[in-house]
mmCIF file with all atom_site columns, C-alpha atoms in Angstrom:
data_model
loop_
_atom_site.group_PDB
_atom_site.id
_atom_site.type_symbol
_atom_site.label_atom_id
_atom_site.label_alt_id
_atom_site.label_comp_id
_atom_site.label_asym_id
_atom_site.label_entity_id
_atom_site.label_seq_id
_atom_site.pdbx_PDB_ins_code
_atom_site.Cartn_x
_atom_site.Cartn_y
_atom_site.Cartn_z
_atom_site.occupancy
_atom_site.B_iso_or_equiv
_atom_site.pdbx_formal_charge
_atom_site.auth_seq_id
_atom_site.auth_comp_id
_atom_site.auth_asym_id
_atom_site.auth_atom_id
_atom_site.pdbx_PDB_model_num
ATOM 1   C CA . ASN H 1 1   ? 16.979  2.213   11.990  1.00 68.00 ? 4   ASN H CA 1
ATOM 2   C CA . ALA H 1 2   ? 14.907  5.236   10.972  1.00 82.00 ? 5   ALA H CA 1
ATOM 3   C CA . GLY H 1 3   ? 13.075  2.825   8.223   1.00 95.00 ? 6   GLY H CA 1
ATOM 4   C CA . VAL H 1 4   ? 11.628  4.809   5.139   1.00 97.00 ? 7   VAL H CA 1
ATOM 5   C CA . THR H 1 5   ? 11.578  8.522   6.045   1.00 97.00 ? 8   THR H CA 1
ATOM 6   C CA . GLN H 1 6   ? 9.438   11.322  4.010   1.00 97.00 ? 9   GLN H CA 1
ATOM 7   C CA . THR H 1 7   ? 9.645   14.762  3.156   1.00 95.00 ? 10  THR H CA 1
ATOM 8   C CA . PRO H 1 8   ? 8.150   17.319  4.082   1.00 97.00 ? 11  PRO H CA 1
ATOM 9   C CA . LYS H 1 9   ? 4.550   15.905  6.297   1.00 96.00 ? 12  LYS H CA 1
ATOM 10  C CA . PHE H 1 10  ? 2.626   18.619  4.882   1.00 97.00 ? 13  PHE H CA 1
ATOM 11  C CA . GLN H 1 11  ? 3.012   21.193  1.598   1.00 97.00 ? 14  GLN H CA 1
ATOM 12  C CA . VAL H 1 12  ? 0.331   23.572  0.197   1.00 97.00 ? 15  VAL H CA 1
ATOM 13  C CA . LEU H 1 13  ? 1.027   24.728  -3.722  1.00 97.00 ? 16  LEU H CA 1
ATOM 14  C CA . LYS H 1 14  ? -0.733  26.842  -5.974  1.00 97.00 ? 17  LYS H CA 1
ATOM 15  C CA . THR H 1 15  ? -1.602  25.747  -9.298  1.00 98.00 ? 18  THR H CA 1
ATOM 16  C CA . GLY H 1 16  ? 1.344   25.544  -11.362 1.00 97.00 ? 19  GLY H CA 1
ATOM 17  C CA . GLN H 1 17  ? 4.048   25.435  -8.799  1.00 97.00 ? 20  GLN H CA 1
ATOM 18  C CA . SER H 1 18  ? 6.441   22.869  -8.553  1.00 97.00 ? 21  SER H CA 1
ATOM 19  C CA . MET H 1 19  ? 7.917   20.818  -5.875  1.00 97.00 ? 22  MET H CA 1
ATOM 20  C CA . THR H 1 20  ? 9.682   17.514  -4.943  1.00 97.00 ? 23  THR H CA 1
ATOM 21  C CA . LEU H 1 21  ? 8.995   15.063  -2.344  1.00 98.00 ? 24  LEU H CA 1
ATOM 22  C CA . GLN H 1 22  ? 12.102  13.386  -0.811  1.00 97.00 ? 25  GLN H CA 1
ATOM 23  C CA . CYS H 1 23  ? 12.324  9.767   0.130   1.00 98.00 ? 26  CYS H CA 1
ATOM 24  C CA . ALA H 1 24  ? 14.959  7.820   1.558   1.00 97.00 ? 27  ALA H CA 1
ATOM 25  C CA . GLN H 1 25  ? 15.336  4.564   3.103   1.00 97.00 ? 28  GLN H CA 1
ATOM 26  C CA . ASP H 1 26  ? 18.181  3.019   5.401   1.00 96.00 ? 29  ASP H CA 1
ATOM 27  C CA . MET H 1 27  ? 17.232  -0.796  4.878   1.00 93.00 ? 30  MET H CA 1
ATOM 28  C CA . ASN H 1 28  ? 19.422  -1.519  2.189   1.00 92.00 ? 31  ASN H CA 1
ATOM 29  C CA . HIS H 1 29  ? 16.242  -2.362  0.150   1.00 92.00 ? 32  HIS H CA 1
ATOM 30  C CA . ASN H 1 30  ? 16.575  -2.666  -3.609  1.00 91.00 ? 33  ASN H CA 1
ATOM 31  C CA . SER H 1 31  ? 13.118  -1.557  -4.642  1.00 92.00 ? 34  SER H CA 1
ATOM 32  C CA . MET H 1 32  ? 11.382  1.842   -4.057  1.00 94.00 ? 35  MET H CA 1
ATOM 33  C CA . TYR H 1 33  ? 7.852   3.021   -4.645  1.00 96.00 ? 36  TYR H CA 1
ATOM 34  C CA . TRP H 1 34  ? 5.807   6.490   -4.671  1.00 98.00 ? 37  TRP H CA 1
ATOM 35  C CA . TYR H 1 35  ? 1.995   5.687   -4.336  1.00 97.00 ? 38  TYR H CA 1
ATOM 36  C CA . ARG H 1 36  ? -0.949  8.111   -3.453  1.00 98.00 ? 39  ARG H CA 1
ATOM 37  C CA . GLN H 1 37  ? -3.657  7.705   -1.664  1.00 97.00 ? 40  GLN H CA 1
ATOM 38  C CA . ASP H 1 38  ? -7.446  9.265   -2.158  1.00 95.00 ? 41  ASP H CA 1
ATOM 39  C CA . PRO H 1 39  ? -10.373 9.290   0.335   1.00 87.00 ? 42  PRO H CA 1
ATOM 40  C CA . GLY H 1 40  ? -12.029 6.160   -0.232  1.00 81.00 ? 43  GLY H CA 1
ATOM 41  C CA . MET H 1 41  ? -9.743  4.419   -2.496  1.00 84.00 ? 44  MET H CA 1
ATOM 42  C CA . GLY H 1 42  ? -6.876  2.007   -2.167  1.00 88.00 ? 45  GLY H CA 1
ATOM 43  C CA . LEU H 1 43  ? -3.424  3.365   -2.780  1.00 94.00 ? 46  LEU H CA 1
ATOM 44  C CA . ARG H 1 44  ? -2.470  3.639   -6.607  1.00 95.00 ? 47  ARG H CA 1
ATOM 45  C CA . LEU H 1 45  ? 1.253   3.382   -7.699  1.00 95.00 ? 48  LEU H CA 1
ATOM 46  C CA . ILE H 1 46  ? 2.919   6.160   -9.475  1.00 97.00 ? 49  ILE H CA 1
ATOM 47  C CA . TYR H 1 47  ? 6.343   5.478   -9.999  1.00 96.00 ? 50  TYR H CA 1
ATOM 48  C CA . TYR H 1 48  ? 8.115   2.728   -8.690  1.00 94.00 ? 51  TYR H CA 1
ATOM 49  C CA . SER H 1 49  ? 12.149  1.791   -9.009  1.00 94.00 ? 52  SER H CA 1
ATOM 50  C CA . ALA H 1 50  ? 12.751  -2.151  -8.842  1.00 89.00 ? 53  ALA H CA 1
ATOM 51  C CA . SER H 1 51  ? 16.770  -1.228  -8.350  1.00 88.00 ? 54  SER H CA 1
ATOM 52  C CA . GLU H 1 52  ? 19.068  1.228   -8.375  1.00 89.00 ? 55  GLU H CA 1
ATOM 53  C CA . GLY H 1 53  ? 19.324  2.733   -11.782 1.00 89.00 ? 56  GLY H CA 1
ATOM 54  C CA . THR H 1 54  ? 15.834  2.164   -13.157 1.00 93.00 ? 57  THR H CA 1
ATOM 55  C CA . THR H 1 55  ? 12.572  3.431   -12.856 1.00 96.00 ? 58  THR H CA 1
ATOM 56  C CA . ASP H 1 56  ? 9.224   2.414   -14.270 1.00 94.00 ? 59  ASP H CA 1
ATOM 57  C CA . LYS H 1 57  ? 5.925   3.738   -14.524 1.00 95.00 ? 60  LYS H CA 1
ATOM 58  C CA . GLY H 1 58  ? 3.012   2.532   -12.289 1.00 93.00 ? 61  GLY H CA 1
ATOM 59  C CA . GLU H 1 59  ? -0.707  2.887   -12.575 1.00 91.00 ? 62  GLU H CA 1
ATOM 60  C CA . VAL H 1 60  ? -1.165  6.902   -12.206 1.00 95.00 ? 63  VAL H CA 1
ATOM 61  C CA . PRO H 1 61  ? 2.319   8.231   -13.348 1.00 97.00 ? 64  PRO H CA 1
ATOM 62  C CA . ASN H 1 62  ? 1.155   11.665  -15.375 1.00 96.00 ? 65  ASN H CA 1
ATOM 63  C CA . GLY H 1 63  ? 2.113   14.707  -14.019 1.00 96.00 ? 66  GLY H CA 1
ATOM 64  C CA . TYR H 1 64  ? 4.678   13.117  -12.372 1.00 98.00 ? 67  TYR H CA 1
ATOM 65  C CA . ASN H 1 65  ? 8.443   12.359  -12.496 1.00 97.00 ? 68  ASN H CA 1
ATOM 66  C CA . VAL H 1 66  ? 10.921  10.417  -10.393 1.00 98.00 ? 69  VAL H CA 1
ATOM 67  C CA . SER H 1 67  ? 14.902  10.169  -9.657  1.00 97.00 ? 70  SER H CA 1
ATOM 68  C CA . ARG H 1 68  ? 16.323  7.233   -8.183  1.00 96.00 ? 71  ARG H CA 1
ATOM 69  C CA . LEU H 1 69  ? 19.284  9.527   -6.566  1.00 89.00 ? 72  LEU H CA 1
ATOM 70  C CA . ASN H 1 70  ? 21.107  6.174   -4.949  1.00 95.00 ? 73  ASN H CA 1
ATOM 71  C CA . LYS H 1 71  ? 20.313  2.696   -3.672  1.00 95.00 ? 74  LYS H CA 1
ATOM 72  C CA . ARG H 1 72  ? 18.997  4.416   -0.930  1.00 96.00 ? 75  ARG H CA 1
ATOM 73  C CA . GLU H 1 73  ? 16.795  7.797   -2.246  1.00 97.00 ? 76  GLU H CA 1
ATOM 74  C CA . PHE H 1 74  ? 13.817  8.036   -4.495  1.00 98.00 ? 77  PHE H CA 1
ATOM 75  C CA . SER H 1 75  ? 12.183  11.027  -5.028  1.00 98.00 ? 78  SER H CA 1
ATOM 76  C CA . LEU H 1 76  ? 8.837   12.438  -6.949  1.00 98.00 ? 79  LEU H CA 1
ATOM 77  C CA . ARG H 1 77  ? 8.277   15.404  -8.869  1.00 98.00 ? 80  ARG H CA 1
ATOM 78  C CA . LEU H 1 78  ? 5.561   17.882  -9.529  1.00 97.00 ? 81  LEU H CA 1
ATOM 79  C CA . GLU H 1 79  ? 6.633   19.932  -12.404 1.00 93.00 ? 82  GLU H CA 1
ATOM 80  C CA . SER H 1 80  ? 3.204   21.715  -12.672 1.00 97.00 ? 83  SER H CA 1
ATOM 81  C CA . ALA H 1 81  ? 0.990   21.092  -10.127 1.00 97.00 ? 84  ALA H CA 1
ATOM 82  C CA . ALA H 1 82  ? -2.778  20.512  -10.309 1.00 97.00 ? 85  ALA H CA 1
ATOM 83  C CA . PRO H 1 83  ? -5.928  20.443  -7.572  1.00 97.00 ? 86  PRO H CA 1
ATOM 84  C CA . SER H 1 84  ? -6.167  16.858  -9.003  1.00 97.00 ? 87  SER H CA 1
ATOM 85  C CA . GLN H 1 85  ? -3.100  16.055  -7.534  1.00 97.00 ? 88  GLN H CA 1
ATOM 86  C CA . THR H 1 86  ? -3.980  16.613  -4.491  1.00 97.00 ? 89  THR H CA 1
ATOM 87  C CA . SER H 1 87  ? -3.586  13.465  -2.066  1.00 98.00 ? 90  SER H CA 1
ATOM 88  C CA . VAL H 1 88  ? -1.402  11.592  0.475   1.00 97.00 ? 91  VAL H CA 1
ATOM 89  C CA . TYR H 1 89  ? 1.478   10.545  -0.699  1.00 98.00 ? 92  TYR H CA 1
ATOM 90  C CA . PHE H 1 90  ? 3.557   7.885   0.752   1.00 98.00 ? 93  PHE H CA 1
ATOM 91  C CA . CYS H 1 91  ? 6.708   6.303   -0.411  1.00 98.00 ? 94  CYS H CA 1
ATOM 92  C CA . ALA H 1 92  ? 7.972   2.680   0.335   1.00 96.00 ? 95  ALA H CA 1
ATOM 93  C CA . SER H 1 93  ? 10.568  0.202   -0.101  1.00 95.00 ? 96  SER H CA 1
ATOM 94  C CA . SER H 1 94  ? 10.884  -3.233  -0.322  1.00 91.00 ? 97  SER H CA 1
ATOM 95  C CA . GLU H 1 95  ? 14.074  -6.261  -0.489  1.00 85.00 ? 98  GLU H CA 1
ATOM 96  C CA . LYS H 1 96  ? 13.076  -7.404  -3.784  1.00 70.00 ? 99  LYS H CA 1
ATOM 97  C CA . GLY H 1 97  ? 10.444  -6.229  -6.934  1.00 52.00 ? 100 GLY H CA 1
ATOM 98  C CA . ASN H 1 98  ? 9.345   -9.340  -8.343  1.00 51.00 ? 101 ASN H CA 1
ATOM 99  C CA . SER H 1 99  ? 8.213   -11.550 -5.691  1.00 56.00 ? 102 SER H CA 1
ATOM 100 C CA . ASN H 1 100 ? 5.874   -10.636 -2.572  1.00 58.00 ? 103 ASN H CA 1
ATOM 101 C CA . GLU H 1 101 ? 8.520   -8.914  -0.238  1.00 68.00 ? 104 GLU H CA 1
ATOM 102 C CA . LYS H 1 102 ? 6.798   -6.971  2.196   1.00 90.00 ? 105 LYS H CA 1
ATOM 103 C CA . LEU H 1 103 ? 6.197   -3.216  1.721   1.00 94.00 ? 106 LEU H CA 1
ATOM 104 C CA . PHE H 1 104 ? 7.880   -0.616  3.942   1.00 95.00 ? 107 PHE H CA 1
ATOM 105 C CA . PHE H 1 105 ? 6.456   2.712   4.235   1.00 97.00 ? 108 PHE H CA 1
ATOM 106 C CA . GLY H 1 106 ? 6.980   6.408   5.006   1.00 97.00 ? 109 GLY H CA 1
ATOM 107 C CA . SER H 1 107 ? 4.703   8.271   7.490   1.00 97.00 ? 110 SER H CA 1
ATOM 108 C CA . GLY H 1 108 ? 3.027   10.342  4.469   1.00 97.00 ? 111 GLY H CA 1
ATOM 109 C CA . THR H 1 109 ? 2.965   13.383  2.806   1.00 97.00 ? 112 THR H CA 1
ATOM 110 C CA . GLN H 1 110 ? -0.271  15.498  2.575   1.00 97.00 ? 113 GLN H CA 1
ATOM 111 C CA . LEU H 1 111 ? -0.127  17.427  -0.467  1.00 97.00 ? 114 LEU H CA 1
ATOM 112 C CA . SER H 1 112 ? -2.929  20.279  -1.103  1.00 97.00 ? 115 SER H CA 1
ATOM 113 C CA . VAL H 1 113 ? -2.945  22.126  -4.256  1.00 97.00 ? 116 VAL H CA 1
ATOM 114 C CA . LEU H 1 114 ? -5.023  24.918  -4.547  1.00 96.00 ? 117 LEU H CA 1
ATOM 115 C CA . GLY E 2 1   ? -9.069  -5.506  -16.306 1.00 68.00 ? 4   GLY E CA 1
ATOM 116 C CA . GLN E 2 2   ? -8.268  -6.071  -12.294 1.00 76.00 ? 5   GLN E CA 1
ATOM 117 C CA . SER E 2 3   ? -10.441 -5.326  -9.591  1.00 86.00 ? 6   SER E CA 1
ATOM 118 C CA . LEU E 2 4   ? -10.625 -6.056  -6.250  1.00 92.00 ? 7   LEU E CA 1
ATOM 119 C CA . GLU E 2 5   ? -13.813 -5.869  -3.643  1.00 95.00 ? 8   GLU E CA 1
ATOM 120 C CA . GLN E 2 6   ? -13.801 -5.611  -0.262  1.00 97.00 ? 9   GLN E CA 1
ATOM 121 C CA . PRO E 2 7   ? -16.587 -4.363  2.356   1.00 97.00 ? 10  PRO E CA 1
ATOM 122 C CA . SER E 2 8   ? -16.595 -0.412  3.216   1.00 96.00 ? 11  SER E CA 1
ATOM 123 C CA . GLU E 2 9   ? -16.865 -0.803  6.707   1.00 97.00 ? 12  GLU E CA 1
ATOM 124 C CA . VAL E 2 10  ? -17.400 -3.545  9.244   1.00 98.00 ? 13  VAL E CA 1
ATOM 125 C CA . THR E 2 11  ? -18.215 -2.791  13.023  1.00 97.00 ? 14  THR E CA 1
ATOM 126 C CA . ALA E 2 12  ? -17.669 -5.493  15.461  1.00 97.00 ? 15  ALA E CA 1
ATOM 127 C CA . VAL E 2 13  ? -17.323 -5.626  19.470  1.00 97.00 ? 16  VAL E CA 1
ATOM 128 C CA . GLU E 2 14  ? -14.203 -5.730  21.583  1.00 97.00 ? 17  GLU E CA 1
ATOM 129 C CA . GLY E 2 15  ? -13.628 -9.542  22.193  1.00 97.00 ? 18  GLY E CA 1
ATOM 130 C CA . ALA E 2 16  ? -15.259 -10.648 19.288  1.00 97.00 ? 19  ALA E CA 1
ATOM 131 C CA . ILE E 2 17  ? -14.166 -12.288 16.085  1.00 97.00 ? 20  ILE E CA 1
ATOM 132 C CA . VAL E 2 18  ? -14.804 -10.469 12.836  1.00 98.00 ? 21  VAL E CA 1
ATOM 133 C CA . GLN E 2 19  ? -13.827 -11.641 8.847   1.00 98.00 ? 22  GLN E CA 1
ATOM 134 C CA . ILE E 2 20  ? -12.752 -8.978  6.364   1.00 98.00 ? 23  ILE E CA 1
ATOM 135 C CA . ASN E 2 21  ? -13.278 -10.701 2.579   1.00 98.00 ? 24  ASN E CA 1
ATOM 136 C CA . CYS E 2 22  ? -11.676 -9.522  -0.759  1.00 97.00 ? 25  CYS E CA 1
ATOM 137 C CA . THR E 2 23  ? -12.330 -10.972 -3.747  1.00 97.00 ? 26  THR E CA 1
ATOM 138 C CA . TYR E 2 24  ? -10.419 -9.929  -6.723  1.00 94.00 ? 27  TYR E CA 1
ATOM 139 C CA . GLN E 2 25  ? -10.635 -10.313 -10.500 1.00 91.00 ? 28  GLN E CA 1
ATOM 140 C CA . THR E 2 26  ? -7.500  -10.496 -12.089 1.00 85.00 ? 29  THR E CA 1
ATOM 141 C CA . SER E 2 27  ? -5.529  -12.080 -14.464 1.00 80.00 ? 30  SER E CA 1
ATOM 142 C CA . GLY E 2 28  ? -1.938  -14.090 -13.703 1.00 82.00 ? 31  GLY E CA 1
ATOM 143 C CA . PHE E 2 29  ? -2.539  -13.851 -10.097 1.00 85.00 ? 32  PHE E CA 1
ATOM 144 C CA . TYR E 2 30  ? 0.748   -14.257 -7.666  1.00 85.00 ? 33  TYR E CA 1
ATOM 145 C CA . GLY E 2 31  ? -0.307  -13.468 -4.353  1.00 89.00 ? 34  GLY E CA 1
ATOM 146 C CA . LEU E 2 32  ? -2.737  -11.465 -1.715  1.00 93.00 ? 35  LEU E CA 1
ATOM 147 C CA . SER E 2 33  ? -1.502  -9.918  0.517   1.00 94.00 ? 36  SER E CA 1
ATOM 148 C CA . TRP E 2 34  ? -2.990  -8.009  3.615   1.00 96.00 ? 37  TRP E CA 1
ATOM 149 C CA . TYR E 2 35  ? -2.025  -4.263  5.268   1.00 97.00 ? 38  TYR E CA 1
ATOM 150 C CA . GLN E 2 36  ? -3.634  -2.454  8.038   1.00 97.00 ? 39  GLN E CA 1
ATOM 151 C CA . GLN E 2 37  ? -3.585  1.231   8.372   1.00 97.00 ? 40  GLN E CA 1
ATOM 152 C CA . HIS E 2 38  ? -4.661  3.269   11.320  1.00 97.00 ? 41  HIS E CA 1
ATOM 153 C CA . ASP E 2 39  ? -6.294  6.780   10.954  1.00 94.00 ? 42  ASP E CA 1
ATOM 154 C CA . GLY E 2 40  ? -3.400  9.441   9.691   1.00 93.00 ? 43  GLY E CA 1
ATOM 155 C CA . GLY E 2 41  ? -1.002  6.657   9.520   1.00 95.00 ? 44  GLY E CA 1
ATOM 156 C CA . ALA E 2 42  ? 1.222   4.561   6.670   1.00 96.00 ? 45  ALA E CA 1
ATOM 157 C CA . PRO E 2 43  ? 0.087   1.126   5.233   1.00 97.00 ? 46  PRO E CA 1
ATOM 158 C CA . THR E 2 44  ? 1.674   -1.861  7.800   1.00 96.00 ? 47  THR E CA 1
ATOM 159 C CA . PHE E 2 45  ? 2.292   -5.174  6.362   1.00 94.00 ? 48  PHE E CA 1
ATOM 160 C CA . LEU E 2 46  ? -0.018  -8.293  7.857   1.00 95.00 ? 49  LEU E CA 1
ATOM 161 C CA . SER E 2 47  ? 0.102   -10.987 5.596   1.00 93.00 ? 50  SER E CA 1
ATOM 162 C CA . TYR E 2 48  ? 0.811   -13.233 2.517   1.00 91.00 ? 51  TYR E CA 1
ATOM 163 C CA . ASN E 2 49  ? -0.755  -15.387 0.766   1.00 93.00 ? 52  ASN E CA 1
ATOM 164 C CA . ALA E 2 50  ? 0.350   -17.214 -2.425  1.00 90.00 ? 53  ALA E CA 1
ATOM 165 C CA . LEU E 2 51  ? -0.975  -20.560 -2.075  1.00 92.00 ? 54  LEU E CA 1
ATOM 166 C CA . ASP E 2 52  ? -4.838  -21.887 -0.794  1.00 95.00 ? 55  ASP E CA 1
ATOM 167 C CA . GLY E 2 53  ? -5.205  -22.053 2.904   1.00 96.00 ? 56  GLY E CA 1
ATOM 168 C CA . LEU E 2 54  ? -4.790  -20.653 6.245   1.00 96.00 ? 57  LEU E CA 1
ATOM 169 C CA . GLU E 2 55  ? -1.829  -18.389 7.512   1.00 92.00 ? 58  GLU E CA 1
ATOM 170 C CA . GLU E 2 56  ? -1.651  -17.366 10.913  1.00 93.00 ? 59  GLU E CA 1
ATOM 171 C CA . THR E 2 57  ? -0.035  -15.302 12.748  1.00 88.00 ? 60  THR E CA 1
ATOM 172 C CA . GLY E 2 58  ? -0.812  -14.653 16.296  1.00 92.00 ? 61  GLY E CA 1
ATOM 173 C CA . ARG E 2 59  ? -4.486  -13.245 16.517  1.00 96.00 ? 62  ARG E CA 1
ATOM 174 C CA . PHE E 2 60  ? -4.613  -12.584 12.891  1.00 96.00 ? 63  PHE E CA 1
ATOM 175 C CA . SER E 2 61  ? -5.132  -15.325 10.252  1.00 97.00 ? 64  SER E CA 1
ATOM 176 C CA . SER E 2 62  ? -5.637  -14.780 6.272   1.00 97.00 ? 65  SER E CA 1
ATOM 177 C CA . PHE E 2 63  ? -7.255  -17.516 3.938   1.00 97.00 ? 66  PHE E CA 1
ATOM 178 C CA . LEU E 2 64  ? -6.830  -17.869 0.635   1.00 96.00 ? 67  LEU E CA 1
ATOM 179 C CA . SER E 2 65  ? -9.008  -19.703 -2.500  1.00 96.00 ? 68  SER E CA 1
ATOM 180 C CA . ARG E 2 66  ? -7.344  -19.174 -5.498  1.00 94.00 ? 69  ARG E CA 1
ATOM 181 C CA . SER E 2 67  ? -9.977  -21.329 -7.337  1.00 93.00 ? 70  SER E CA 1
ATOM 182 C CA . ASP E 2 68  ? -12.621 -18.904 -6.006  1.00 94.00 ? 71  ASP E CA 1
ATOM 183 C CA . SER E 2 69  ? -10.596 -15.870 -6.290  1.00 93.00 ? 72  SER E CA 1
ATOM 184 C CA . TYR E 2 70  ? -11.389 -14.918 -2.788  1.00 95.00 ? 73  TYR E CA 1
ATOM 185 C CA . GLY E 2 71  ? -9.527  -14.472 0.639   1.00 97.00 ? 74  GLY E CA 1
ATOM 186 C CA . TYR E 2 72  ? -10.364 -13.298 4.009   1.00 98.00 ? 75  TYR E CA 1
ATOM 187 C CA . LEU E 2 73  ? -8.701  -11.736 6.690   1.00 98.00 ? 76  LEU E CA 1
ATOM 188 C CA . LEU E 2 74  ? -9.817  -13.132 10.056  1.00 98.00 ? 77  LEU E CA 1
ATOM 189 C CA . LEU E 2 75  ? -9.110  -10.989 13.797  1.00 97.00 ? 78  LEU E CA 1
ATOM 190 C CA . GLN E 2 76  ? -9.162  -12.791 16.865  1.00 97.00 ? 79  GLN E CA 1
ATOM 191 C CA . GLU E 2 77  ? -9.855  -11.568 20.419  1.00 97.00 ? 80  GLU E CA 1
ATOM 192 C CA . LEU E 2 78  ? -10.580 -7.832  18.921  1.00 97.00 ? 81  LEU E CA 1
ATOM 193 C CA . GLN E 2 79  ? -8.985  -5.290  20.735  1.00 97.00 ? 82  GLN E CA 1
ATOM 194 C CA . MET E 2 80  ? -9.475  -1.488  20.567  1.00 97.00 ? 83  MET E CA 1
ATOM 195 C CA . LYS E 2 81  ? -6.070  -1.015  18.705  1.00 97.00 ? 84  LYS E CA 1
ATOM 196 C CA . ASP E 2 82  ? -7.353  -3.135  16.186  1.00 97.00 ? 85  ASP E CA 1
ATOM 197 C CA . SER E 2 83  ? -9.608  0.016   14.690  1.00 98.00 ? 86  SER E CA 1
ATOM 198 C CA . ALA E 2 84  ? -7.998  0.526   11.608  1.00 97.00 ? 87  ALA E CA 1
ATOM 199 C CA . SER E 2 85  ? -8.714  0.323   8.210   1.00 97.00 ? 88  SER E CA 1
ATOM 200 C CA . TYR E 2 86  ? -7.575  -3.130  5.910   1.00 98.00 ? 89  TYR E CA 1
ATOM 201 C CA . PHE E 2 87  ? -6.575  -3.502  2.660   1.00 97.00 ? 90  PHE E CA 1
ATOM 202 C CA . CYS E 2 88  ? -6.110  -6.198  0.499   1.00 96.00 ? 91  CYS E CA 1
ATOM 203 C CA . ALA E 2 89  ? -3.735  -5.736  -2.418  1.00 94.00 ? 92  ALA E CA 1
ATOM 204 C CA . VAL E 2 90  ? -3.025  -8.507  -5.457  1.00 92.00 ? 93  VAL E CA 1
ATOM 205 C CA . ARG E 2 91  ? -0.008  -9.184  -6.900  1.00 85.00 ? 94  ARG E CA 1
ATOM 206 C CA . THR E 2 92  ? -0.304  -10.467 -10.646 1.00 82.00 ? 95  THR E CA 1
ATOM 207 C CA . MET E 2 93  ? 1.661   -10.755 -13.853 1.00 79.00 ? 96  MET E CA 1
ATOM 208 C CA . ASP E 2 94  ? -0.333  -8.445  -15.668 1.00 76.00 ? 97  ASP E CA 1
ATOM 209 C CA . SER E 2 95  ? 0.639   -5.408  -13.002 1.00 77.00 ? 98  SER E CA 1
ATOM 210 C CA . ASN E 2 96  ? 4.221   -6.362  -13.863 1.00 78.00 ? 99  ASN E CA 1
ATOM 211 C CA . TYR E 2 97  ? 4.046   -7.901  -10.210 1.00 75.00 ? 100 TYR E CA 1
ATOM 212 C CA . GLN E 2 98  ? 3.356   -4.345  -8.626  1.00 84.00 ? 101 GLN E CA 1
ATOM 213 C CA . LEU E 2 99  ? 0.561   -4.556  -6.178  1.00 88.00 ? 102 LEU E CA 1
ATOM 214 C CA . ILE E 2 100 ? -3.097  -3.442  -7.330  1.00 91.00 ? 103 ILE E CA 1
ATOM 215 C CA . TRP E 2 101 ? -4.909  -2.339  -3.867  1.00 93.00 ? 104 TRP E CA 1
ATOM 216 C CA . GLY E 2 102 ? -8.373  -2.779  -2.697  1.00 94.00 ? 105 GLY E CA 1
ATOM 217 C CA . ALA E 2 103 ? -10.320 0.377   -1.470  1.00 95.00 ? 106 ALA E CA 1
ATOM 218 C CA . GLY E 2 104 ? -9.878  -0.860  2.158   1.00 96.00 ? 107 GLY E CA 1
ATOM 219 C CA . THR E 2 105 ? -12.224 -2.075  4.749   1.00 97.00 ? 108 THR E CA 1
ATOM 220 C CA . LYS E 2 106 ? -12.889 0.206   7.561   1.00 97.00 ? 109 LYS E CA 1
ATOM 221 C CA . LEU E 2 107 ? -12.910 -1.425  10.863  1.00 98.00 ? 110 LEU E CA 1
ATOM 222 C CA . ILE E 2 108 ? -15.074 -0.038  13.810  1.00 97.00 ? 111 ILE E CA 1
ATOM 223 C CA . ILE E 2 109 ? -14.551 -1.945  17.109  1.00 97.00 ? 112 ILE E CA 1
ATOM 224 C CA . LYS E 2 110 ? -17.014 -1.162  19.727  1.00 95.00 ? 113 LYS E CA 1
ATOM 225 C CA . PRO E 2 111 ? -16.671 -1.669  23.729  1.00 92.00 ? 114 PRO E CA 1
#
């Protein structure tokens, strides 16, 4: 099993460009998440999907959109990238959303916006 | 608001024991988790405490005191591979049960 797979691993954008980060999990998990991690800070939740067909805003949703394409896939879109969105992005999944099921993380995407 | 505090850096010697503390200020506390992250890697789950007391998993243990809003991660028989950042995270009703993360503690292990 691959677990949680994110693509791409690295990306450089110019301000104003758009892009989509892809995430897929093969563990049949119901819940999926997108986090960003900035130096010296913990992970901050951007959006999450507690189950297929639902998405909810997290702590820092501005400037992002998400799509839960099916149970396996959860994508994150930046419509007009800004330098403040330079960060490492992690996708994660868990079996349930509202109890402490442990999160499984992808390997991350290093995004630089110039 | 909600906040978690943990030391930014801890240094220990290989073979020793180290404790990483986490204090939190939240409402509607639900549970405390610990994750490990090596440089350039992804966070990986270590432990979870919902009730007061100590949970042991091999060389790692985690403790929670709900009355003190405090927990810690205890690492025994330290190995060089334990050099990593350790994050505490809480799940609360106010965060709609989603994890709120501390800023992380960088553990440096010296031979």
